[in-house]
Amino acid sequence: MPSPRDRSTERPGMHNQAELAYRRLRERLLSGQNDPGDRLTELDLCEELGMSRTPVREALRRLQSDGLVTSTGRGVVVSSLSPQEMRHAMQLHGALDALAAKLAATAQRDGQLSPAQLGELKDASRHAARNAGDGATAADAWRANLDFHMLLARLSGNPLLEDALDRIWARFAIVSRTNINRRRDLSPGQHDAIVRAIVAGDPEAAEAAAAEHVHEAATASDEADQSDDSGGDSGTASDSGTAEHDVN
């Protein structure tokens, strides 16, 4: 996922205008500056980015293709996921995450992962654990968790798998960030189990640990839906048709 960039770090000619607009707007969405359902207008975005309408329009088309915004006929709105769509996304995420863990463990078994790569994975797991505590913000917890999972995807050695997971995590970011603090305690131990299996070069154990990790996240999401349905007020995400979930 692209790192946040401000205008001061962008050099003329480094990217074309449409690419710059896409990166800035994507990071804006993933950083939680907009909520699902927020309307984005071309004119406002042009003023904010200091660009003409053509590159902004192209950036919005790409974001729509990514599933991050939805066209309404009068501009676009930030996309949301219904409970059913979230379950579908979690199913796909679970399958891909389990495959990534299995491939990474296979690479370790076959001597294809370096000590530095394994050390980076361990560090990412520890970083996620530190940011799961009460002293960290929800944004810190989300970023640390995302970094762990995307590193896992990279270690799989499959760029198509990495790209697919990046797109899914982008969808999750918009609907999950505000609630991730409710389940911070679930991340550390589950990440450790995945790391241990990969370091041991055990593909089956790594696959099972990753699948269990996502299964528990999906179960917590279902329980949150049921809680909202039974006791939420009229302003809850469940009532508005937007599913807000925790994804680890």
Coordinates of N, CA, C and O in Angstrom, one line a residue, residues 125-225:
S125 N 5.2 -8.8 13.9 CA 4.2 -9.4 14.9 C 4.4 -8.7 16.3 O 3.3 -8.4 16.9
R126 N 5.6 -8.5 16.7 CA 5.8 -7.8 18.0 C 5.2 -6.4 17.9 O 4.6 -5.9 18.9
H127 N 5.4 -5.7 16.8 CA 4.9 -4.3 16.7 C 3.4 -4.3 16.7 O 2.8 -3.5 17.4
A128 N 2.7 -5.3 16.1 CA 1.3 -5.4 16.2 C 0.8 -5.6 17.6 O -0.2 -5.1 18.1
A129 N 1.6 -6.5 18.3 CA 1.2 -6.7 19.7 C 1.4 -5.5 20.6 O 0.5 -5.2 21.4
R130 N 2.4 -4.7 20.4 CA 2.6 -3.5 21.2 C 1.5 -2.5 20.9 O 1.0 -1.8 21.8
N131 N 1.1 -2.4 19.7 CA 0.0 -1.5 19.3 C -1.4 -2.0 19.6 O -2.4 -1.4 19.2
A132 N -1.5 -3.2 20.1 CA -2.8 -3.8 20.5 C -3.1 -3.4 21.9 O -4.2 -3.6 22.4
G133 N -2.2 -2.7 22.6 CA -2.4 -2.3 24.0 C -3.3 -1.1 24.2 O -3.6 -0.4 23.2
D134 N -3.6 -0.8 25.4 CA -4.5 0.4 25.7 C -3.8 1.7 25.4 O -4.5 2.7 25.2
G135 N -2.5 1.7 25.3 CA -1.8 3.0 25.1 C -1.8 3.4 23.6 O -1.4 4.6 23.3
A136 N -2.2 2.5 22.7 CA -2.1 2.9 21.3 C -3.4 3.3 20.8 O -4.5 3.0 21.3
T137 N -3.4 4.1 19.7 CA -4.6 4.6 19.1 C -5.2 3.5 18.2 O -4.4 2.5 17.8
A138 N -6.4 3.6 17.8 CA -7.0 2.7 16.8 C -6.3 2.7 15.5 O -6.1 1.7 14.9
A139 N -5.9 3.9 15.1 CA -5.1 4.1 13.8 C -3.8 3.3 13.9 O -3.4 2.7 12.9
D140 N -3.1 3.4 15.0 CA -1.8 2.7 15.2 C -2.1 1.2 15.2 O -1.3 0.5 14.6
A141 N -3.1 0.7 15.8 CA -3.4 -0.7 15.8 C -3.7 -1.2 14.4 O -3.3 -2.3 14.0
W142 N -4.5 -0.4 13.7 CA -4.8 -0.8 12.3 C -3.6 -0.9 11.5 O -3.4 -1.8 10.7
R143 N -2.8 0.1 11.5 CA -1.6 0.2 10.7 C -0.6 -1.0 11.0 O -0.1 -1.6 10.1
A144 N -0.4 -1.2 12.3 CA 0.5 -2.3 12.6 C 0.0 -3.7 12.2 O 0.7 -4.5 11.7
N145 N -1.3 -3.8 12.3 CA -2.0 -5.1 11.9 C -1.9 -5.2 10.4 O -1.5 -6.3 9.8
L146 N -2.1 -4.2 9.7 CA -2.0 -4.2 8.2 C -0.6 -4.5 7.7 O -0.4 -5.3 6.8
D147 N 0.4 -3.9 8.4 CA 1.8 -4.1 8.0 C 2.1 -5.6 8.2 O 2.8 -6.1 7.3
F148 N 1.7 -6.2 9.2 CA 1.9 -7.6 9.4 C 1.4 -8.4 8.3 O 2.0 -9.3 7.7
H149 N 0.1 -8.2 8.0 CA -0.6 -9.0 7.0 C 0.0 -8.8 5.6 O 0.1 -9.8 4.8
M150 N 0.3 -7.6 5.3 CA 0.9 -7.3 3.9 C 2.3 -7.9 3.8 O 2.7 -8.3 2.7
L151 N 3.1 -7.9 4.9 CA 4.4 -8.5 4.9 C 4.2 -10.0 4.7 O 5.0 -10.6 3.9
L152 N 3.2 -10.6 5.3 CA 2.9 -12.0 5.1 C 2.6 -12.3 3.6 O 3.1 -13.3 3.1
A153 N 1.9 -11.4 3.0 CA 1.5 -11.6 1.6 C 2.8 -11.5 0.7 O 2.9 -12.2 -0.2
R154 N 3.7 -10.5 1.1 CA 4.9 -10.4 0.3 C 5.8 -11.6 0.4 O 6.4 -12.1 -0.6
L155 N 5.9 -12.2 1.6 CA 6.7 -13.4 1.8 C 6.1 -14.6 1.1 O 6.8 -15.6 1.0
S156 N 4.9 -14.5 0.7 CA 4.3 -15.7 -0.1 C 5.0 -15.8 -1.4 O 5.0 -16.9 -2.0
G157 N 5.6 -14.7 -1.9 CA 6.3 -14.8 -3.2 C 5.3 -14.7 -4.4 O 5.8 -14.9 -5.5
N158 N 4.1 -14.4 -4.1 CA 3.1 -14.4 -5.2 C 2.5 -13.0 -5.3 O 1.7 -12.6 -4.5
P159 N 3.0 -12.2 -6.3 CA 2.6 -10.8 -6.4 C 1.1 -10.7 -6.7 O 0.5 -9.7 -6.3
L160 N 0.5 -11.6 -7.4 CA -1.0 -11.5 -7.6 C -1.7 -11.7 -6.3 O -2.7 -11.0 -6.1
L161 N -1.3 -12.6 -5.5 CA -1.9 -12.7 -4.2 C -1.7 -11.5 -3.3 O -2.7 -11.0 -2.7
E162 N -0.6 -10.9 -3.4 CA -0.3 -9.7 -2.6 C -1.2 -8.5 -3.1 O -1.8 -7.8 -2.3
D163 N -1.4 -8.4 -4.4 CA -2.3 -7.4 -5.0 C -3.7 -7.6 -4.6 O -4.4 -6.6 -4.2
A164 N -4.2 -8.9 -4.6 CA -5.5 -9.2 -4.2 C -5.8 -8.8 -2.8 O -6.8 -8.2 -2.4
L165 N -4.9 -9.2 -1.9 CA -5.0 -8.9 -0.5 C -5.0 -7.4 -0.2 O -5.7 -6.8 0.6
D166 N -4.1 -6.6 -0.9 CA -4.1 -5.2 -0.8 C -5.4 -4.5 -1.1 O -5.9 -3.6 -0.4
R167 N -6.1 -5.0 -2.2 CA -7.4 -4.5 -2.6 C -8.4 -4.8 -1.5 O -9.3 -4.0 -1.2
I168 N -8.4 -6.0 -0.9 CA -9.4 -6.3 0.1 C -9.1 -5.5 1.4 O -10.1 -5.0 1.9
W169 N -7.9 -5.4 1.8 CA -7.6 -4.6 3.0 C -8.0 -3.1 2.8 O -8.4 -2.5 3.7
A170 N -7.9 -2.6 1.6 CA -8.3 -1.3 1.3 C -9.8 -1.1 1.6 O -10.3 -0.1 2.1
R171 N -10.6 -2.1 1.1 CA -12.1 -2.1 1.4 C -12.3 -2.2 2.9 O -13.2 -1.5 3.4
F172 N -11.6 -3.1 3.6 CA -11.8 -3.2 5.0 C -11.5 -1.9 5.8 O -12.1 -1.6 6.8
A173 N -10.4 -1.2 5.3 CA -10.0 0.0 6.0 C -11.1 1.0 6.3 O -11.2 1.6 7.3
I174 N -11.9 1.2 5.3 CA -12.9 2.2 5.4 C -14.0 1.9 6.4 O -14.5 2.7 7.1
V175 N -14.4 0.6 6.5 CA -15.5 0.2 7.4 C -15.0 -0.3 8.7 O -15.8 -0.6 9.6
S176 N -13.7 -0.6 8.9 CA -13.2 -1.3 10.1 C -12.5 -0.4 11.1 O -12.4 -0.7 12.2
R177 N -11.8 0.7 10.6 CA -10.9 1.4 11.4 C -11.5 1.9 12.7 O -10.9 1.9 13.8
T178 N -12.8 2.4 12.7 CA -13.3 3.0 13.9 C -13.6 2.0 15.0 O -13.8 2.3 16.1
N179 N -13.7 0.7 14.6 CA -14.1 -0.3 15.6 C -12.9 -1.3 16.0 O -13.1 -2.2 16.8
I180 N -11.8 -1.1 15.4 CA -10.7 -2.1 15.6 C -10.3 -2.2 17.1 O -9.8 -3.2 17.5
N181 N -10.5 -1.1 17.8 CA -10.0 -1.1 19.2 C -10.8 -2.1 20.1 O -10.4 -2.5 21.1
R182 N -12.0 -2.6 19.6 CA -12.8 -3.5 20.4 C -12.2 -4.9 20.5 O -12.5 -5.6 21.4
R183 N -11.2 -5.2 19.5 CA -10.7 -6.6 19.4 C -9.2 -6.6 19.4 O -8.6 -7.5 18.9
R184 N -8.5 -5.6 19.9 CA -7.1 -5.6 19.9 C -6.5 -6.8 20.6 O -5.4 -7.3 20.2
D185 N -7.1 -7.3 21.6 CA -6.6 -8.4 22.3 C -6.5 -9.7 21.5 O -5.8 -10.7 21.9
L186 N -7.2 -9.8 20.4 CA -7.2 -11.0 19.6 C -6.0 -11.1 18.7 O -5.6 -12.2 18.3
S187 N -5.3 -10.0 18.4 CA -4.2 -10.1 17.4 C -2.9 -10.7 17.8 O -2.4 -11.6 17.1
P188 N -2.4 -10.4 19.0 CA -1.0 -10.8 19.2 C -0.8 -12.3 19.2 O 0.1 -12.8 18.5
G189 N -1.6 -13.1 20.0 CA -1.4 -14.5 20.1 C -1.6 -15.2 18.7 O -0.9 -16.1 18.4
Q190 N -2.5 -14.7 18.0 CA -2.8 -15.3 16.6 C -1.7 -15.1 15.7 O -1.3 -15.9 14.9
H191 N -1.1 -13.9 15.7 CA 0.0 -13.6 14.9 C 1.2 -14.4 15.2 O 1.9 -14.9 14.4
D192 N 1.4 -14.6 16.5 CA 2.5 -15.4 17.0 C 2.4 -16.9 16.5 O 3.4 -17.5 16.1
A193 N 1.2 -17.4 16.5 CA 1.0 -18.8 16.0 C 1.4 -18.9 14.5 O 2.0 -19.9 14.1
I194 N 1.0 -17.9 13.7 CA 1.3 -17.9 12.3 C 2.8 -17.8 12.1 O 3.4 -18.5 11.3
V195 N 3.5 -16.9 12.9 CA 4.9 -16.7 12.7 C 5.7 -18.0 13.1 O 6.6 -18.4 12.4
R196 N 5.3 -18.6 14.2 CA 5.9 -19.9 14.7 C 5.9 -20.9 13.6 O 6.9 -21.6 13.3
A197 N 4.7 -21.1 13.0 CA 4.6 -22.1 11.9 C 5.4 -21.8 10.7 O 6.0 -22.7 10.1
I198 N 5.5 -20.5 10.3 CA 6.3 -20.2 9.2 C 7.8 -20.4 9.5 O 8.6 -21.0 8.7
V199 N 8.3 -20.0 10.7 CA 9.7 -20.1 11.1 C 10.0 -21.6 11.1 O 11.1 -22.0 10.7
A200 N 9.1 -22.5 11.5 CA 9.3 -23.9 11.6 C 9.2 -24.6 10.2 O 9.5 -25.7 10.1
G201 N 8.8 -23.8 9.2 CA 8.7 -24.3 7.8 C 7.6 -25.4 7.7 O 7.7 -26.4 7.0
D202 N 6.5 -25.1 8.4 CA 5.3 -26.1 8.5 C 4.1 -25.4 7.7 O 3.3 -24.7 8.3
P203 N 4.0 -25.7 6.4 CA 2.9 -25.1 5.6 C 1.5 -25.4 6.2 O 0.7 -24.5 6.2
E204 N 1.3 -26.6 6.6 CA -0.1 -27.0 7.1 C -0.4 -26.2 8.3 O -1.6 -25.7 8.5
A205 N 0.5 -26.1 9.3 CA 0.3 -25.4 10.5 C 0.1 -23.9 10.3 O -0.8 -23.3 10.9
A206 N 0.9 -23.3 9.4 CA 0.8 -21.9 9.0 C -0.6 -21.6 8.4 O -1.3 -20.6 8.8
E207 N -1.0 -22.5 7.5 CA -2.3 -22.3 6.8 C -3.4 -22.4 7.9 O -4.4 -21.6 7.9
A208 N -3.4 -23.4 8.8 CA -4.4 -23.5 9.8 C -4.4 -22.3 10.8 O -5.5 -21.9 11.1
A209 N -3.3 -21.8 11.2 CA -3.2 -20.7 12.1 C -3.8 -19.4 11.4 O -4.5 -18.7 12.1
A210 N -3.5 -19.2 10.2 CA -4.0 -18.0 9.5 C -5.5 -18.2 9.3 O -6.3 -17.2 9.5
A211 N -6.0 -19.4 8.9 CA -7.4 -19.6 8.8 C -8.2 -19.3 10.1 O -9.2 -18.7 10.1
E212 N -7.6 -19.8 11.2 CA -8.3 -19.6 12.5 C -8.3 -18.2 12.9 O -9.3 -17.7 13.4
H213 N -7.2 -17.5 12.5 CA -7.1 -16.0 12.8 C -8.3 -15.3 12.1 O -9.0 -14.5 12.8
V214 N -8.5 -15.5 10.9 CA -9.6 -14.8 10.1 C -10.9 -15.3 10.6 O -11.9 -14.6 10.7
H215 N -11.0 -16.6 10.9 CA -12.3 -17.2 11.4 C -12.8 -16.4 12.7 O -13.9 -16.1 12.8
E216 N -11.8 -16.2 13.6 CA -12.2 -15.5 14.8 C -12.6 -14.1 14.5 O -13.5 -13.5 15.2
A217 N -11.9 -13.4 13.6 CA -12.3 -12.1 13.2 C -13.7 -12.1 12.6 O -14.5 -11.2 12.9
A218 N -14.0 -13.0 11.8 CA -15.4 -13.1 11.2 C -16.4 -13.4 12.2 O -17.5 -12.8 12.2
T219 N -16.1 -14.3 13.2 CA -17.1 -14.6 14.3 C -17.3 -13.3 15.1 O -18.5 -13.0 15.4
A220 N -16.3 -12.5 15.4 CA -16.5 -11.3 16.2 C -17.3 -10.3 15.4 O -18.1 -9.6 16.0
S221 N -17.1 -10.3 14.1 CA -17.9 -9.4 13.2 C -19.4 -9.8 13.3 O -20.3 -8.9 13.4
D222 N -19.7 -11.1 13.2 CA -21.1 -11.5 13.2 C -21.7 -11.2 14.6 O -22.9 -10.8 14.7
E223 N -20.9 -11.4 15.6 CA -21.5 -11.1 17.0 C -21.7 -9.6 17.1 O -22.7 -9.2 17.7
A224 N -20.9 -8.7 16.5 CA -21.1 -7.3 16.5 C -22.4 -6.9 15.8 O -23.1 -6.1 16.2
D225 N -22.6 -7.6 14.6 CA -23.8 -7.4 13.9 C -25.0 -7.7 14.7 O -26.0 -7.0 14.7

